[in-house]
PDB file of C-alpha atoms in Angstrom:
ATOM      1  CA  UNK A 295       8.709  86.503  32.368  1.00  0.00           C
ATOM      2  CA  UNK A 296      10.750  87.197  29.589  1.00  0.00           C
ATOM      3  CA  UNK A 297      11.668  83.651  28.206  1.00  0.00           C
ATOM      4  CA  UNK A 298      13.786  84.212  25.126  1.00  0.00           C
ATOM      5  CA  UNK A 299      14.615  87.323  23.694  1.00  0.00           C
ATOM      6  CA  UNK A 300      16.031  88.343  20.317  1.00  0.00           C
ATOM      7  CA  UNK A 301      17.771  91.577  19.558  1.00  0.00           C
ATOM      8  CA  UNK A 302      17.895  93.301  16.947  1.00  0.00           C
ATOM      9  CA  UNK A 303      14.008  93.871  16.236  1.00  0.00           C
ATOM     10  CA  UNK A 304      14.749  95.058  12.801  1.00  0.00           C
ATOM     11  CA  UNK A 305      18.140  95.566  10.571  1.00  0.00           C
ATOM     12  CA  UNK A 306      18.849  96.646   7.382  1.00  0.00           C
ATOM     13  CA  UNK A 307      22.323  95.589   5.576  1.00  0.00           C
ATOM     14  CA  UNK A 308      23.874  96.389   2.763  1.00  0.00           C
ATOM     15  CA  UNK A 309      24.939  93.207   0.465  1.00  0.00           C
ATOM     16  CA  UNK A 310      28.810  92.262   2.182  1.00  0.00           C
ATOM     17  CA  UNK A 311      27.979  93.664   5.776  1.00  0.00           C
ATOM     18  CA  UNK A 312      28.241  91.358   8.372  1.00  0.00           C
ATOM     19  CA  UNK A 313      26.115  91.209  11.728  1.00  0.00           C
ATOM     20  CA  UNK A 314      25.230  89.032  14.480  1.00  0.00           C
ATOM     21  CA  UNK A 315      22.044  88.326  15.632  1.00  0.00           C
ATOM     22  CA  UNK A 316      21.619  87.854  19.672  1.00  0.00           C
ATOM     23  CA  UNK A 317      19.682  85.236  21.167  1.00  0.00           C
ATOM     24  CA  UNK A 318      19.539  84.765  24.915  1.00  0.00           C
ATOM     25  CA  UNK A 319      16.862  82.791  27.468  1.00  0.00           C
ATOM     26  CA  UNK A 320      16.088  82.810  30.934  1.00  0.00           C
ATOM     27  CA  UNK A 321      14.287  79.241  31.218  1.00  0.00           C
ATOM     28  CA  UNK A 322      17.880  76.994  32.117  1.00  0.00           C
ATOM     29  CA  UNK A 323      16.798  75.207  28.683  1.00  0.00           C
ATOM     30  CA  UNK A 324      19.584  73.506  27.492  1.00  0.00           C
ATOM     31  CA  UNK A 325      18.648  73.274  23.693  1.00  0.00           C
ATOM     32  CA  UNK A 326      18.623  76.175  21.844  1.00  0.00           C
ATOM     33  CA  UNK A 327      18.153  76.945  17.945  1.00  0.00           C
ATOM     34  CA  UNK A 328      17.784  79.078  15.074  1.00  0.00           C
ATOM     35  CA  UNK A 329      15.174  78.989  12.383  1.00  0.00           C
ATOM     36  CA  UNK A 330      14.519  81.076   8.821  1.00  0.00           C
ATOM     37  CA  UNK A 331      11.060  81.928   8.090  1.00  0.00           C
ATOM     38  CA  UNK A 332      10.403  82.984   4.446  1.00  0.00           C
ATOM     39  CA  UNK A 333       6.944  83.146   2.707  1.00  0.00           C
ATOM     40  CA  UNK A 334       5.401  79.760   1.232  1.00  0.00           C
ATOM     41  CA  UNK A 335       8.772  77.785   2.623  1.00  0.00           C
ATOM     42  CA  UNK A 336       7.884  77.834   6.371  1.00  0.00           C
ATOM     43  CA  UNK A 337      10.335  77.035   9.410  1.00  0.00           C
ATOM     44  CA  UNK A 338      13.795  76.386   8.189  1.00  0.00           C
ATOM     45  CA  UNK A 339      16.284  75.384  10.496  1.00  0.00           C
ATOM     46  CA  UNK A 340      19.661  76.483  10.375  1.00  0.00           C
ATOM     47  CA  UNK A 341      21.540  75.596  13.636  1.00  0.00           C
ATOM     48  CA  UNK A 342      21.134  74.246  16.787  1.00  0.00           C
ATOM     49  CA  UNK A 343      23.051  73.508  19.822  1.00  0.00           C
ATOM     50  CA  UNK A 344      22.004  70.652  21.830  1.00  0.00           C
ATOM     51  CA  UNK A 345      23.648  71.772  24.770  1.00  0.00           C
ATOM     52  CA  UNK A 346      26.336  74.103  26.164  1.00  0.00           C
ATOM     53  CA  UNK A 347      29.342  73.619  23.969  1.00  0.00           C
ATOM     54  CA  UNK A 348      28.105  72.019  21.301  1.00  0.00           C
ATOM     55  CA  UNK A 349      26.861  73.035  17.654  1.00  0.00           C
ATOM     56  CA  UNK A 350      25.207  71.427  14.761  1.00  0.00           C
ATOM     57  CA  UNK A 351      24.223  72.664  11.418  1.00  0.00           C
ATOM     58  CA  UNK A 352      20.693  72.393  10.839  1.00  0.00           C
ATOM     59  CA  UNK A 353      18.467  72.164   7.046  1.00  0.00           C
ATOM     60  CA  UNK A 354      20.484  75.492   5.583  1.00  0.00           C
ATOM     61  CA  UNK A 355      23.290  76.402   7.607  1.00  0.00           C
ATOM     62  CA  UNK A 356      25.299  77.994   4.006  1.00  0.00           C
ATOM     63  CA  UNK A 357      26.292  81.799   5.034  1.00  0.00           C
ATOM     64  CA  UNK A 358      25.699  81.930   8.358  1.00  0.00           C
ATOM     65  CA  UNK A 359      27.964  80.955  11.768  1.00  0.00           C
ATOM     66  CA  UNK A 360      26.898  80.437  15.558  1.00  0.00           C
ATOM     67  CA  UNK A 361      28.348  79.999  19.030  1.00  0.00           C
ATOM     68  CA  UNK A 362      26.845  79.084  21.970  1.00  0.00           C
ATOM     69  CA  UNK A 363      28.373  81.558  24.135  1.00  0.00           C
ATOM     70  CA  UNK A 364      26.757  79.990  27.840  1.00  0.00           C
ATOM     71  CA  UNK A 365      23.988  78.056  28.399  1.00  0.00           C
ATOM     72  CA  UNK A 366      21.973  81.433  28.083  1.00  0.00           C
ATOM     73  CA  UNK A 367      22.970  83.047  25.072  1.00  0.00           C
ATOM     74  CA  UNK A 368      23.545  81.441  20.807  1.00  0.00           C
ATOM     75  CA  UNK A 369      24.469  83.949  18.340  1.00  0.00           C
ATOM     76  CA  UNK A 370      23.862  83.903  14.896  1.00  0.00           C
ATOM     77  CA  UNK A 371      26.499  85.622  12.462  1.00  0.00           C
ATOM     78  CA  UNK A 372      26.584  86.704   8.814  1.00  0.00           C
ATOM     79  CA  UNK A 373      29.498  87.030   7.831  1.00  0.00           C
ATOM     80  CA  UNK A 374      28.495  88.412   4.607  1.00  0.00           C
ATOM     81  CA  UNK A 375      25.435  89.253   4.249  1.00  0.00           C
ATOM     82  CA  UNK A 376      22.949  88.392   0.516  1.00  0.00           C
ATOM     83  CA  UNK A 377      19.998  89.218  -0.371  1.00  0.00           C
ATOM     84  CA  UNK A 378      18.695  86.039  -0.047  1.00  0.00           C
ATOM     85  CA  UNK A 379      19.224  85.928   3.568  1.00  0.00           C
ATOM     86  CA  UNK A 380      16.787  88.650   3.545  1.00  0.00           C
ATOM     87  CA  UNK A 381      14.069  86.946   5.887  1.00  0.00           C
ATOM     88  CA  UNK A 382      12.599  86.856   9.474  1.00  0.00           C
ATOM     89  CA  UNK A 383      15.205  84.972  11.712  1.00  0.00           C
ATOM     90  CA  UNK A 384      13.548  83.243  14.673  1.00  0.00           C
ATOM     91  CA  UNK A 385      15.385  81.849  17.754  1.00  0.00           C
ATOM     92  CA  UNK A 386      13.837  79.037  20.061  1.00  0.00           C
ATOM     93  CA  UNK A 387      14.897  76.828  22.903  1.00  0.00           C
ATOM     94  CA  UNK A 388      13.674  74.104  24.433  1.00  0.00           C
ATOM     95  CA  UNK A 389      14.265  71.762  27.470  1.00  0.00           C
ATOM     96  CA  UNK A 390      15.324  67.831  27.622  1.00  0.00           C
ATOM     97  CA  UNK A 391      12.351  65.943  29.177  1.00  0.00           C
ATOM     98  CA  UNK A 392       8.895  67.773  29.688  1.00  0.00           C
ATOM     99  CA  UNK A 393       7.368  66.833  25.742  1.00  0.00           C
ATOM    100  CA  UNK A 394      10.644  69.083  24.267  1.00  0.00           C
ATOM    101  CA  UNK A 395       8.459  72.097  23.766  1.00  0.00           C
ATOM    102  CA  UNK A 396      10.727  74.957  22.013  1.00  0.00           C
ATOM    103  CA  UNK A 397       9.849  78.513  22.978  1.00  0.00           C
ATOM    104  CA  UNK A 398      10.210  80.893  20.436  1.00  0.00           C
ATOM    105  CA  UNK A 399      11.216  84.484  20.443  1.00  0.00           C
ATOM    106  CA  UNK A 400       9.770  87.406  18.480  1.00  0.00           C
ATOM    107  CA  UNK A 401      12.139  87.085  15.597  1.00  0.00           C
ATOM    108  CA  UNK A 402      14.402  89.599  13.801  1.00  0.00           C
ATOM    109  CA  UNK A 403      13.215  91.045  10.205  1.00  0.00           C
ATOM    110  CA  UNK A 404      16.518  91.553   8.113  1.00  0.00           C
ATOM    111  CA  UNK A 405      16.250  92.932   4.998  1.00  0.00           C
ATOM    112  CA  UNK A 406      20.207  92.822   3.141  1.00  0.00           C
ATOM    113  CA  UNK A 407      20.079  95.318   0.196  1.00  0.00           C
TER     114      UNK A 407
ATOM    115  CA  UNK B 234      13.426  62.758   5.129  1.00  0.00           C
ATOM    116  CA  UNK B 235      10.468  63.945   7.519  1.00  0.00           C
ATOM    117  CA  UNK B 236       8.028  65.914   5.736  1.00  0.00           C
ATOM    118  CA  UNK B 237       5.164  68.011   7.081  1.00  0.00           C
ATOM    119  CA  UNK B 238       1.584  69.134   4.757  1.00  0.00           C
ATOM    120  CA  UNK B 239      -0.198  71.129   6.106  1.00  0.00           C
ATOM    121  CA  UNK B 240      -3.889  72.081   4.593  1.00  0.00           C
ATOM    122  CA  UNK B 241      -5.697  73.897   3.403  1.00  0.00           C
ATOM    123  CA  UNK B 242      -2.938  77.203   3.020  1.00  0.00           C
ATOM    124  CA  UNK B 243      -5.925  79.819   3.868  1.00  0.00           C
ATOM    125  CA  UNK B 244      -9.351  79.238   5.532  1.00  0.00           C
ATOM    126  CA  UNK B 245     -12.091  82.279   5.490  1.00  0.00           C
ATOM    127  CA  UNK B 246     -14.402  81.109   8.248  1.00  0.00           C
ATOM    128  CA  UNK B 247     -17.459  83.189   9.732  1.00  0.00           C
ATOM    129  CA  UNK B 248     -17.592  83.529  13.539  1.00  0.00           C
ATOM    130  CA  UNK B 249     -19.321  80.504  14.835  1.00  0.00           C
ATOM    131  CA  UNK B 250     -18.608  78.741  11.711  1.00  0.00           C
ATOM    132  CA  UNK B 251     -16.748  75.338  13.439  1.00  0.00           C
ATOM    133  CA  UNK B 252     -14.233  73.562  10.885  1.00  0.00           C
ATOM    134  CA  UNK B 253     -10.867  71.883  11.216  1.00  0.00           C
ATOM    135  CA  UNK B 254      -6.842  72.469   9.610  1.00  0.00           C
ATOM    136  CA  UNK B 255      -5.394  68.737   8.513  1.00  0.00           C
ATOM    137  CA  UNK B 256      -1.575  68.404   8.952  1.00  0.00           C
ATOM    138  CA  UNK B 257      -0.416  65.427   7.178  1.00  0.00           C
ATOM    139  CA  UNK B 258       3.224  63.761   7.618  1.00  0.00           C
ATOM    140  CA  UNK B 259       5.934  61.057   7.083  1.00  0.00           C
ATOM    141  CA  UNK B 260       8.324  60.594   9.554  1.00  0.00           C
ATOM    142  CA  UNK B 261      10.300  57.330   9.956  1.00  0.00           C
ATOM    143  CA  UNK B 262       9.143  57.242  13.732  1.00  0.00           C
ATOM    144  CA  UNK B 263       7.545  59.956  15.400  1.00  0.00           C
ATOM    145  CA  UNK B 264       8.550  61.460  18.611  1.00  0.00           C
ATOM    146  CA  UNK B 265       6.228  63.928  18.708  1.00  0.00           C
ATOM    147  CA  UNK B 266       3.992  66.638  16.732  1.00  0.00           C
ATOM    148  CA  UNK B 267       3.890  69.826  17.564  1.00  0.00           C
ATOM    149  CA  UNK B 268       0.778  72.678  16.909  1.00  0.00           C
ATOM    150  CA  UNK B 269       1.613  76.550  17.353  1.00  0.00           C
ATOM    151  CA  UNK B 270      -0.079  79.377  16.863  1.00  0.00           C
ATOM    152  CA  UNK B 271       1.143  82.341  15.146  1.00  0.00           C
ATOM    153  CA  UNK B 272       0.059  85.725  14.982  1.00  0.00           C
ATOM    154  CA  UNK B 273       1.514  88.475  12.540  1.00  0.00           C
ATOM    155  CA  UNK B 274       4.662  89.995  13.538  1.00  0.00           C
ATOM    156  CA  UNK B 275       4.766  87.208  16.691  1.00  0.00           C
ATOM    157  CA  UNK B 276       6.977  84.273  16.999  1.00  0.00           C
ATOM    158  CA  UNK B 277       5.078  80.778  16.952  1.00  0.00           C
ATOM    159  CA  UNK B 278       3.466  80.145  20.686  1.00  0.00           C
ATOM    160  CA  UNK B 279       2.907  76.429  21.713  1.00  0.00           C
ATOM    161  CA  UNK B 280      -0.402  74.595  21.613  1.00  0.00           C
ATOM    162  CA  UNK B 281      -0.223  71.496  21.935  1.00  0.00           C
ATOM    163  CA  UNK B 282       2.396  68.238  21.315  1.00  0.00           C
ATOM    164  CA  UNK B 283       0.350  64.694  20.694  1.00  0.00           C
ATOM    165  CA  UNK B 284       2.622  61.326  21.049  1.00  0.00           C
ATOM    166  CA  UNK B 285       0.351  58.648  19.721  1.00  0.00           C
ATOM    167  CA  UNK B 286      -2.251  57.630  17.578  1.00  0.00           C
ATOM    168  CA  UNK B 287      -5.834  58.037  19.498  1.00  0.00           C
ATOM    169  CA  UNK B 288      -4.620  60.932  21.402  1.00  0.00           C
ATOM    170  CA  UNK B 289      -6.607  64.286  21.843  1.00  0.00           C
ATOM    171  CA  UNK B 290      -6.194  67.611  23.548  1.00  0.00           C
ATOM    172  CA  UNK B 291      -8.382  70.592  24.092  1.00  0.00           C
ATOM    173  CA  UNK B 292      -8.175  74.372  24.258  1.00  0.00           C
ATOM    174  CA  UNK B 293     -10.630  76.809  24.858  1.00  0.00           C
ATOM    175  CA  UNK B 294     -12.435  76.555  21.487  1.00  0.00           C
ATOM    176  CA  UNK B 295      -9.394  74.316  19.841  1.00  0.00           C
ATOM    177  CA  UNK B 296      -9.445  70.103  20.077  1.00  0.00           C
ATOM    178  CA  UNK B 297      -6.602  68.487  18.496  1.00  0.00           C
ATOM    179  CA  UNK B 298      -6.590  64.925  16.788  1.00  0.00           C
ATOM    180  CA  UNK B 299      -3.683  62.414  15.828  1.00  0.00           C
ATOM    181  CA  UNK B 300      -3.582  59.179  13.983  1.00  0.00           C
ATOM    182  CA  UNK B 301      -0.700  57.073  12.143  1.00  0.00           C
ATOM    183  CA  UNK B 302      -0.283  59.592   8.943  1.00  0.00           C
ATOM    184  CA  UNK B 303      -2.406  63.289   9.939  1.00  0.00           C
ATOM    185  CA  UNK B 304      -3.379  65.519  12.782  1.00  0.00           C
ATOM    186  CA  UNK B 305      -6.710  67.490  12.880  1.00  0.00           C
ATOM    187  CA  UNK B 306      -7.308  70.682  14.732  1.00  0.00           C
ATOM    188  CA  UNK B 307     -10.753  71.263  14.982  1.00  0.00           C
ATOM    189  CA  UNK B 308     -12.197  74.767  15.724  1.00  0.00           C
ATOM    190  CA  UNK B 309     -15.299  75.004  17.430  1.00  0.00           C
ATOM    191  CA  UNK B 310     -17.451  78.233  17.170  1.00  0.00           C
ATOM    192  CA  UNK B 311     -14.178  80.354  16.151  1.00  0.00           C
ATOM    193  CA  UNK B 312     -14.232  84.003  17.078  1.00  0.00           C
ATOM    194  CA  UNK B 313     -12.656  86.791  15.161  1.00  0.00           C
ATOM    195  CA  UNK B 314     -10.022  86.390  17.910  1.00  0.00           C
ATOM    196  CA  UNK B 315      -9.035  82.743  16.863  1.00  0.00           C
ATOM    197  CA  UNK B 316      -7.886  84.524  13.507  1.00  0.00           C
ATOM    198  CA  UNK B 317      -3.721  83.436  13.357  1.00  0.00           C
ATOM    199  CA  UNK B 318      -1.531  81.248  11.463  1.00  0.00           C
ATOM    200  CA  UNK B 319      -1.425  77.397  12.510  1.00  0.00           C
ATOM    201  CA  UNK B 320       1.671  75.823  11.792  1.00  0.00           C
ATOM    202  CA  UNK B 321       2.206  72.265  12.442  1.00  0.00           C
ATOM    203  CA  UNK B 322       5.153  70.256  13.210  1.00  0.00           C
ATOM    204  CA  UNK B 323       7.079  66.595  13.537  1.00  0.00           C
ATOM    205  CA  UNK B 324       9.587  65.455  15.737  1.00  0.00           C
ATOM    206  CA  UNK B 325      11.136  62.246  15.259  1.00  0.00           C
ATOM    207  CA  UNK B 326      12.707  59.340  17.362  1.00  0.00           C
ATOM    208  CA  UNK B 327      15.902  58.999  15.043  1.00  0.00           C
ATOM    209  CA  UNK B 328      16.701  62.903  15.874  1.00  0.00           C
ATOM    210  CA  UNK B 329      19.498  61.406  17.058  1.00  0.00           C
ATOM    211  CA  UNK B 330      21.280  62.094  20.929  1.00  0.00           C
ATOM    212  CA  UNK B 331      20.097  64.850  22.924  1.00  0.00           C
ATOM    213  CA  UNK B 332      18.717  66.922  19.774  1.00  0.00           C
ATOM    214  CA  UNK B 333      15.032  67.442  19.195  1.00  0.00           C
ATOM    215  CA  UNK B 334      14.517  69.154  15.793  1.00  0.00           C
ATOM    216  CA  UNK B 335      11.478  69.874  14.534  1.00  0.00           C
ATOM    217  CA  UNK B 336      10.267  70.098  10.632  1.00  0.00           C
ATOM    218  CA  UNK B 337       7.590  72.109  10.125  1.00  0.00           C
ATOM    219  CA  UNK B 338       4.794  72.478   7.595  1.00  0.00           C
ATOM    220  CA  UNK B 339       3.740  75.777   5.716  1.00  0.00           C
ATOM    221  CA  UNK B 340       1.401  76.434   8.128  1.00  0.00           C
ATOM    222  CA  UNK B 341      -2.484  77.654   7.610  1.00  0.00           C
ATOM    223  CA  UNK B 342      -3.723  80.907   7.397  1.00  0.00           C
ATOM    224  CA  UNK B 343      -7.054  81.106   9.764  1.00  0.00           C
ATOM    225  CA  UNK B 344      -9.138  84.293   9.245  1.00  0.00           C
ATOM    226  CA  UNK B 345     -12.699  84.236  11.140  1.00  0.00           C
ATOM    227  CA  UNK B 346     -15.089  87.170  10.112  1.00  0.00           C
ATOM    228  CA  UNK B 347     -17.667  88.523  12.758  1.00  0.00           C
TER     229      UNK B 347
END
């Protein structure tokens, strides 16, 4: 029952690091996407990927990188991290058909110092 | 562009104290819209998704309402339990191929005292 999972819970970085933030579902949904979430602005999207092998940039894609590693599993990589990518980074996915209802994950709280 | 209002931003209600959350949008056709619940710490969790104008669901204590411009969800004797974020959100037709984004609104602070 574990639907889609997000690791790290929590990170801390250091303005320059770089990280990647895992993503990976067990519901064969072949949508998958990842969202910002900062107070007063709401949802943001960043990327998506429609399906397997495909990518998209999203509402604020600027510093950040994905791949859609299987039909499973979409990354999410700073290459260098900001402060203003400090935020809570939430990954959904979502099936064709059946109303397109995107599941969402617990998120990831980043600060970047 | 789509865009998504949602309001009021925060809403103090007393259990038992019935009221609803008003998302209003403009979307150049919609697909879909979306209602999630969100609790703190949590990733949003699905509600409900309304297609057309007329069209109503229920849960538990929660009844949600869609016409041409704004969706309603009405709470009905809320319990302390009911207290969450609601964030509301569009999908529309010209999304383009197999993508289905979503734009979402700010979202509404419920808090229901016992």
């Amino acid at each position: 029952n574990a639907g889609v999972t997000q690791t790290p819970k929590f990170q801390v970085l250091k303005t320059g690091q770089s990280m990647t933030l895992q993503c990976a579902q067990d519901m064969n949904h072949n949508s998958m996407y990842w969202y910002r979430q900062d107070p007063g602005m709401g949802l943001r999207l960043i990327y998506y990927s429609a399906s397997e092998g495909t990518t998209d940039k999203g509402e604020v894609p600027n510093g950040y990188n994905v791949s859609r590693l299987n039909k499973r599993e979409f990354s999410l990589r700073l290459e260098s991290a900001a402060p203003s990518q400090t935020s809570v980074y939430f990954c959904a996915s979502s099936a064709r058909g059946l109303g397109n209802i995107q599941y969402f994950g617990a998120g990831t709280r980043l600060s970047v110092l | 562009e789509d865009q998504v209002t949602q309001s009021p931003e925060a809403l103090r209600l007393q259990e038992g104290e019935s009221s609803s959350l008003n998302c209003s949008y403009t979307v150049s056709g919609l697909r879909g819209l979306f209602w999630y619940r969100q609790d703190p710490g949590k990733g949003p969790e699905f509600l409900f998704t309304l297609y057309s104008a007329g069209e109503e669901k229920e849960k538990e204590r929660l009844k949600a309402t869609l016409t041409k411009k704004e969706s309603f969800l009405h709470i009905t004797a809320p319990k302390p339990e009911d207290s969450a974020t609601y964030l509301c959100a569009v999908q529309a037709t010209n999304s383009g191929g197999s993508n289905y984004k979503l734009t979402f609104g700010k979202g509404t602070l419920l808090t229901v005292n016992p």
